[in-house]
Short mmCIF file of C-alpha atoms and ligand atoms in Angstrom, two decimals:
data_model
loop_
_atom_site.label_atom_id
_atom_site.label_comp_id
_atom_site.label_asym_id
_atom_site.label_seq_id
_atom_site.Cartn_x
_atom_site.Cartn_y
_atom_site.Cartn_z
CA MET A 30 -8.08 10.66 -14.15
CA ARG A 31 -6.31 8.79 -11.41
CA GLN A 32 -3.54 6.54 -12.69
CA PRO A 33 -3.98 3.05 -11.24
CA LEU A 34 -1.18 1.70 -9.05
CA VAL A 35 -0.53 -1.99 -8.51
CA ALA A 36 1.95 -2.53 -5.68
CA GLY A 37 3.33 -5.81 -4.38
CA ASN A 38 3.95 -6.21 -0.67
CA TRP A 39 6.30 -9.14 -0.40
CA LYS A 40 6.14 -9.05 3.41
CA MET A 41 8.86 -11.21 5.05
CA ASN A 42 9.15 -13.71 2.21
CA GLY A 43 11.88 -14.91 -0.09
CA SER A 44 15.60 -15.55 -0.26
CA LEU A 45 18.24 -13.92 -2.39
CA ALA A 46 17.78 -16.71 -4.93
CA SER A 47 13.97 -16.48 -5.04
CA VAL A 48 14.05 -12.67 -5.12
CA ARG A 49 16.40 -12.79 -8.12
CA GLU A 50 14.09 -15.20 -9.88
CA LEU A 51 10.99 -13.11 -9.14
CA LEU A 52 12.64 -9.87 -10.27
CA ALA A 53 13.82 -11.54 -13.48
CA GLY A 54 10.26 -12.78 -14.13
CA LEU A 55 8.83 -9.31 -13.55
CA LYS A 56 11.41 -7.66 -15.78
CA GLU A 57 10.75 -10.10 -18.54
CA GLY A 58 6.97 -9.88 -18.39
CA ILE A 59 6.26 -6.25 -17.65
CA GLY A 60 6.40 -5.00 -21.25
CA ASP A 61 5.28 -1.44 -21.66
CA VAL A 62 3.20 -0.28 -18.74
CA LYS A 63 0.74 1.98 -20.43
CA VAL A 64 -1.88 2.80 -17.86
CA ALA A 65 -1.04 1.29 -14.50
CA GLU A 66 1.92 2.21 -12.38
CA VAL A 67 3.62 -0.85 -10.90
CA ALA A 68 5.76 -1.13 -7.76
CA VAL A 69 7.19 -3.82 -5.50
CA CYS A 70 8.06 -3.58 -1.81
CA PRO A 71 10.60 -6.28 -0.91
CA PRO A 72 12.03 -6.97 2.54
CA ALA A 73 14.50 -4.13 3.19
CA ILE A 74 17.58 -6.30 2.87
CA TYR A 75 16.65 -7.14 -0.74
CA ILE A 76 16.11 -3.52 -1.78
CA PRO A 77 19.67 -3.11 -3.19
CA GLU A 78 19.18 -6.21 -5.36
CA THR A 79 15.77 -4.90 -6.43
CA GLN A 80 17.27 -1.53 -7.37
CA ALA A 81 20.05 -3.22 -9.34
CA GLN A 82 17.57 -5.30 -11.31
CA LEU A 83 14.69 -2.87 -11.79
CA ALA A 84 16.53 0.40 -12.49
CA GLY A 85 15.59 1.50 -15.99
CA THR A 86 12.41 -0.65 -16.08
CA PRO A 87 8.89 0.77 -15.63
CA ILE A 88 8.65 -0.90 -12.18
CA SER A 89 9.35 1.20 -9.06
CA TRP A 90 10.17 -0.13 -5.62
CA GLY A 91 9.74 0.79 -2.01
CA GLY A 92 10.09 -0.17 1.64
CA GLN A 93 7.57 -1.89 3.89
CA ASP A 94 8.06 0.42 6.87
CA LEU A 95 10.27 3.26 8.07
CA SER A 96 11.34 4.88 11.31
CA VAL A 97 9.90 8.21 12.38
CA HIS A 98 13.53 9.27 13.00
CA GLU A 99 16.07 10.28 10.37
CA SER A 100 19.05 8.65 12.10
CA GLY A 101 20.36 7.80 15.55
CA ALA A 102 20.33 5.14 18.23
CA TYR A 103 17.30 3.16 17.07
CA THR A 104 18.54 -0.41 16.72
CA GLY A 105 16.93 -2.39 13.95
CA GLU A 106 15.14 0.56 12.38
CA ILE A 107 15.44 1.87 8.83
CA ALA A 108 15.20 5.59 8.12
CA GLY A 109 13.51 7.31 5.20
CA PRO A 110 16.77 8.80 3.86
CA MET A 111 18.24 5.26 3.76
CA LEU A 112 15.35 4.09 1.60
CA ARG A 113 15.87 7.11 -0.65
CA ASP A 114 19.57 6.20 -0.92
CA PHE A 115 18.42 3.12 -2.82
CA ASP A 116 15.94 5.08 -4.95
CA CYS A 117 12.83 3.80 -3.22
CA LYS A 118 9.81 5.72 -4.46
CA TYR A 119 7.26 4.30 -2.04
CA VAL A 120 7.04 3.12 1.54
CA ILE A 121 4.17 1.15 3.05
CA ILE A 122 3.08 2.53 6.41
CA GLY A 123 0.51 1.39 8.95
CA HIS A 124 0.05 -2.09 7.55
CA SER A 125 -2.32 -4.03 9.78
CA GLU A 126 0.45 -6.55 10.52
CA ARG A 127 2.54 -3.73 11.98
CA ARG A 128 -0.44 -2.30 13.83
CA THR A 129 -1.18 -5.76 15.29
CA TYR A 130 2.27 -7.27 15.92
CA HIS A 131 4.24 -4.09 16.60
CA GLY A 132 1.60 -2.05 18.40
CA GLU A 133 1.61 0.78 15.87
CA THR A 134 -1.03 3.35 16.78
CA ASP A 135 -2.87 5.80 14.53
CA GLU A 136 -0.65 8.56 15.94
CA LEU A 137 2.61 6.73 15.20
CA VAL A 138 1.40 5.91 11.68
CA ALA A 139 0.61 9.59 11.15
CA GLU A 140 4.15 10.47 12.28
CA LYS A 141 5.52 7.90 9.85
CA PHE A 142 3.46 9.50 7.09
CA SER A 143 5.11 12.85 7.65
CA ALA A 144 8.58 11.23 8.07
CA ALA A 145 8.09 9.54 4.69
CA ARG A 146 7.14 12.80 3.00
CA LYS A 147 10.05 14.61 4.62
CA SER A 148 12.36 12.06 2.97
CA GLY A 149 10.63 12.41 -0.39
CA LEU A 150 8.95 9.00 -0.23
CA VAL A 151 5.36 8.39 -1.27
CA PRO A 152 3.56 6.69 1.63
CA ILE A 153 1.20 3.82 0.87
CA PHE A 154 -0.94 4.34 3.92
CA CYS A 155 -2.85 1.21 5.00
CA ILE A 156 -6.17 1.27 6.81
CA GLY A 157 -8.92 -1.25 7.39
CA GLU A 158 -11.21 -2.90 9.90
CA THR A 159 -10.98 -6.29 11.61
CA LEU A 160 -13.70 -8.92 11.23
CA GLU A 161 -14.98 -8.11 14.70
CA GLU A 162 -15.22 -4.42 13.83
CA ARG A 163 -17.05 -5.19 10.58
CA GLU A 164 -19.48 -7.48 12.37
CA SER A 165 -20.12 -4.79 14.99
CA GLY A 166 -21.03 -2.38 12.19
CA ILE A 167 -18.20 0.07 12.92
CA THR A 168 -16.20 -0.23 9.67
CA GLU A 169 -16.77 3.41 8.72
CA GLU A 170 -15.96 4.63 12.20
CA VAL A 171 -12.65 2.72 12.17
CA VAL A 172 -11.45 3.87 8.75
CA ALA A 173 -12.57 7.44 9.47
CA ARG A 174 -10.51 7.44 12.67
CA GLN A 175 -7.46 6.08 10.82
CA VAL A 176 -7.74 8.66 8.01
CA ASP A 177 -8.50 11.55 10.36
CA ALA A 178 -5.34 10.83 12.37
CA VAL A 179 -3.19 11.57 9.31
CA ILE A 180 -5.24 14.61 8.30
CA GLU A 181 -4.92 16.04 11.82
CA HIS A 182 -1.17 15.40 12.06
CA CYS A 183 -0.07 16.12 8.48
CA GLY A 184 -2.85 18.18 6.93
CA VAL A 185 -5.03 17.08 4.05
CA GLU A 186 -2.65 18.39 1.38
CA MET A 187 0.09 16.08 2.62
CA LEU A 188 -2.37 13.17 2.74
CA GLY A 189 -2.96 13.89 -0.93
CA GLU A 190 0.75 13.33 -1.65
CA GLY A 191 0.37 9.70 -0.60
CA VAL A 192 -1.74 6.73 -1.56
CA ILE A 193 -4.32 5.03 0.67
CA ALA A 194 -4.63 1.24 0.72
CA TYR A 195 -7.91 -0.06 2.10
CA GLU A 196 -7.16 -3.52 3.42
CA PRO A 197 -9.94 -5.18 5.41
CA VAL A 198 -7.95 -7.22 7.93
CA TRP A 199 -10.30 -10.20 7.52
CA ALA A 200 -9.42 -10.39 3.82
CA ILE A 201 -5.63 -10.37 4.23
CA GLY A 202 -4.05 -13.74 3.49
CA THR A 203 -7.34 -15.51 4.14
CA GLY A 204 -8.49 -16.06 0.56
CA LYS A 205 -11.64 -14.12 1.52
CA THR A 206 -11.80 -11.11 -0.76
CA ALA A 207 -14.20 -8.28 -0.06
CA SER A 208 -16.80 -8.34 -2.82
CA PRO A 209 -16.35 -5.54 -5.36
CA GLU A 210 -19.51 -3.93 -3.92
CA GLN A 211 -18.29 -4.18 -0.30
CA ALA A 212 -14.92 -2.70 -1.27
CA GLN A 213 -16.44 0.06 -3.41
CA GLU A 214 -18.73 1.08 -0.56
CA VAL A 215 -15.80 1.61 1.83
CA HIS A 216 -13.61 3.25 -0.84
CA ALA A 217 -16.38 5.75 -1.59
CA PHE A 218 -16.76 6.40 2.11
CA ILE A 219 -13.01 7.02 2.51
CA ARG A 220 -13.06 9.46 -0.40
CA SER A 221 -16.04 11.28 1.05
CA ARG A 222 -14.26 11.50 4.40
CA VAL A 223 -11.24 13.12 2.76
CA ALA A 224 -13.57 15.39 0.79
CA LYS A 225 -14.80 16.89 4.06
CA SER A 226 -11.33 18.46 4.31
CA SER A 227 -10.64 18.97 0.59
CA SER A 228 -12.69 17.86 -2.38
CA ASP A 229 -9.73 18.42 -4.70
CA VAL A 230 -7.47 16.14 -2.67
CA ALA A 231 -10.25 13.54 -2.43
CA GLU A 232 -10.77 13.56 -6.18
CA GLY A 233 -7.08 13.04 -6.97
CA LEU A 234 -6.28 10.55 -4.20
CA ARG A 235 -5.55 6.98 -5.22
CA ILE A 236 -7.26 4.43 -3.00
CA LEU A 237 -5.97 0.88 -3.52
CA TYR A 238 -7.71 -2.29 -2.42
CA GLY A 239 -5.74 -5.01 -0.62
CA GLY A 240 -6.80 -8.41 0.65
CA SER A 241 -6.58 -11.65 -1.35
CA MET A 242 -6.51 -9.84 -4.69
CA LYS A 243 -5.63 -12.29 -7.46
CA PRO A 244 -5.59 -12.31 -11.27
CA ASP A 245 -9.08 -13.86 -11.36
CA ASN A 246 -10.80 -11.32 -9.08
CA ALA A 247 -8.74 -8.20 -9.87
CA ALA A 248 -10.64 -7.03 -12.94
CA GLU A 249 -14.01 -6.75 -11.23
CA LEU A 250 -12.55 -5.00 -8.19
CA LEU A 251 -10.55 -2.59 -10.35
CA ALA A 252 -13.61 -1.81 -12.46
CA LYS A 253 -15.23 -0.04 -9.51
CA PRO A 254 -15.07 3.74 -9.74
CA ASP A 255 -13.32 4.36 -6.41
CA ILE A 256 -10.84 1.46 -6.59
CA ASP A 257 -7.65 2.85 -8.10
CA GLY A 258 -5.38 -0.17 -7.91
CA GLY A 259 -4.26 -2.89 -5.54
CA LEU A 260 -1.81 -3.70 -2.78
CA ILE A 261 -1.02 -7.34 -3.35
CA GLY A 262 0.44 -9.76 -0.80
CA GLY A 263 0.55 -13.47 -1.65
CA ALA A 264 -0.09 -13.08 -5.37
CA SER A 265 2.81 -10.64 -5.71
CA LEU A 266 5.28 -13.44 -4.95
CA LYS A 267 4.61 -15.13 -8.29
CA ALA A 268 5.59 -13.10 -11.34
CA ALA A 269 2.79 -14.53 -13.49
CA ASP A 270 0.08 -13.77 -10.90
CA PHE A 271 1.33 -10.27 -10.17
CA LEU A 272 1.66 -9.47 -13.86
CA GLY A 273 -1.85 -10.85 -14.38
CA ILE A 274 -3.15 -8.27 -11.90
CA CYS A 275 -1.12 -5.51 -13.61
CA THR A 276 -2.72 -6.51 -16.91
CA ALA A 277 -6.17 -6.32 -15.33
CA ALA A 278 -5.35 -2.80 -14.16
CA ASN A 279 -4.27 -1.85 -17.66
CA ASP A 280 -7.58 -2.89 -19.23
P1 LIG B 15 -2.82 -10.85 0.57
O1 LIG B 15 -2.90 -10.37 -0.86
O2 LIG B 15 -1.88 -12.00 0.76
O3 LIG B 15 -4.19 -11.10 1.15
O4 LIG B 15 -2.18 -9.65 1.43
C1 LIG B 15 -2.69 -8.38 1.28
C2 LIG B 15 -1.81 -7.44 2.00
O5 LIG B 15 -1.72 -7.45 3.21
C3 LIG B 15 -1.01 -6.50 1.18
O6 LIG B 15 -0.42 -5.53 1.97
#
């Protein structure tokens, strides 16, 4: 059985005051997490505050990106060991916003995957097609290429130490969720692609869905056999909404 994971990607949102309020709301409402694992990925500068508030709770935390380097003259970057210094468990890599606005390639994302593992972080590895790619009928080709890049660079066993997040780019922040059937179809394809290299890894690998997931659509997405949790953007900024999704994952 794969344990569901619900992770919040706060992106570049919040202030110290709003982060404190959100963390307090999460702490208060989380109760006993029985089935789902829960994590939040705040902007890096709020990670120390997150650690201070969430240590000892069932909620883990992580970064939104990391450098491929461990230290050195890389202005503005954050290294894996620095995230580990603040007890981050996870790090998001290859988010479509980084691929689009920061020119991250499949190869760089694969290097980040291995840098994350080297630091003892669990990568939440994002993949997904754009609307244009979906409409051209190349969704499977795109996600296969993205997954294969990590398998080629890191090996399938290392891929299995991370988590995949399937995030169709057209569903991110648009309010347009992939239907549970559309998402399940791609999730099953991703698992079958991994199975070509290792059926054991494919069977154990958690594949999250991301893209306008909300408390009112989470249950039907999470009921699909190959959807093992969610990577939540907008709805993770409100404690009640995020906790509503965690509850759906617990059912
Ligand atoms: P939204 O939930 O706001 O669509 O964002 C999804 C996402 O990009 C999570 O990484």
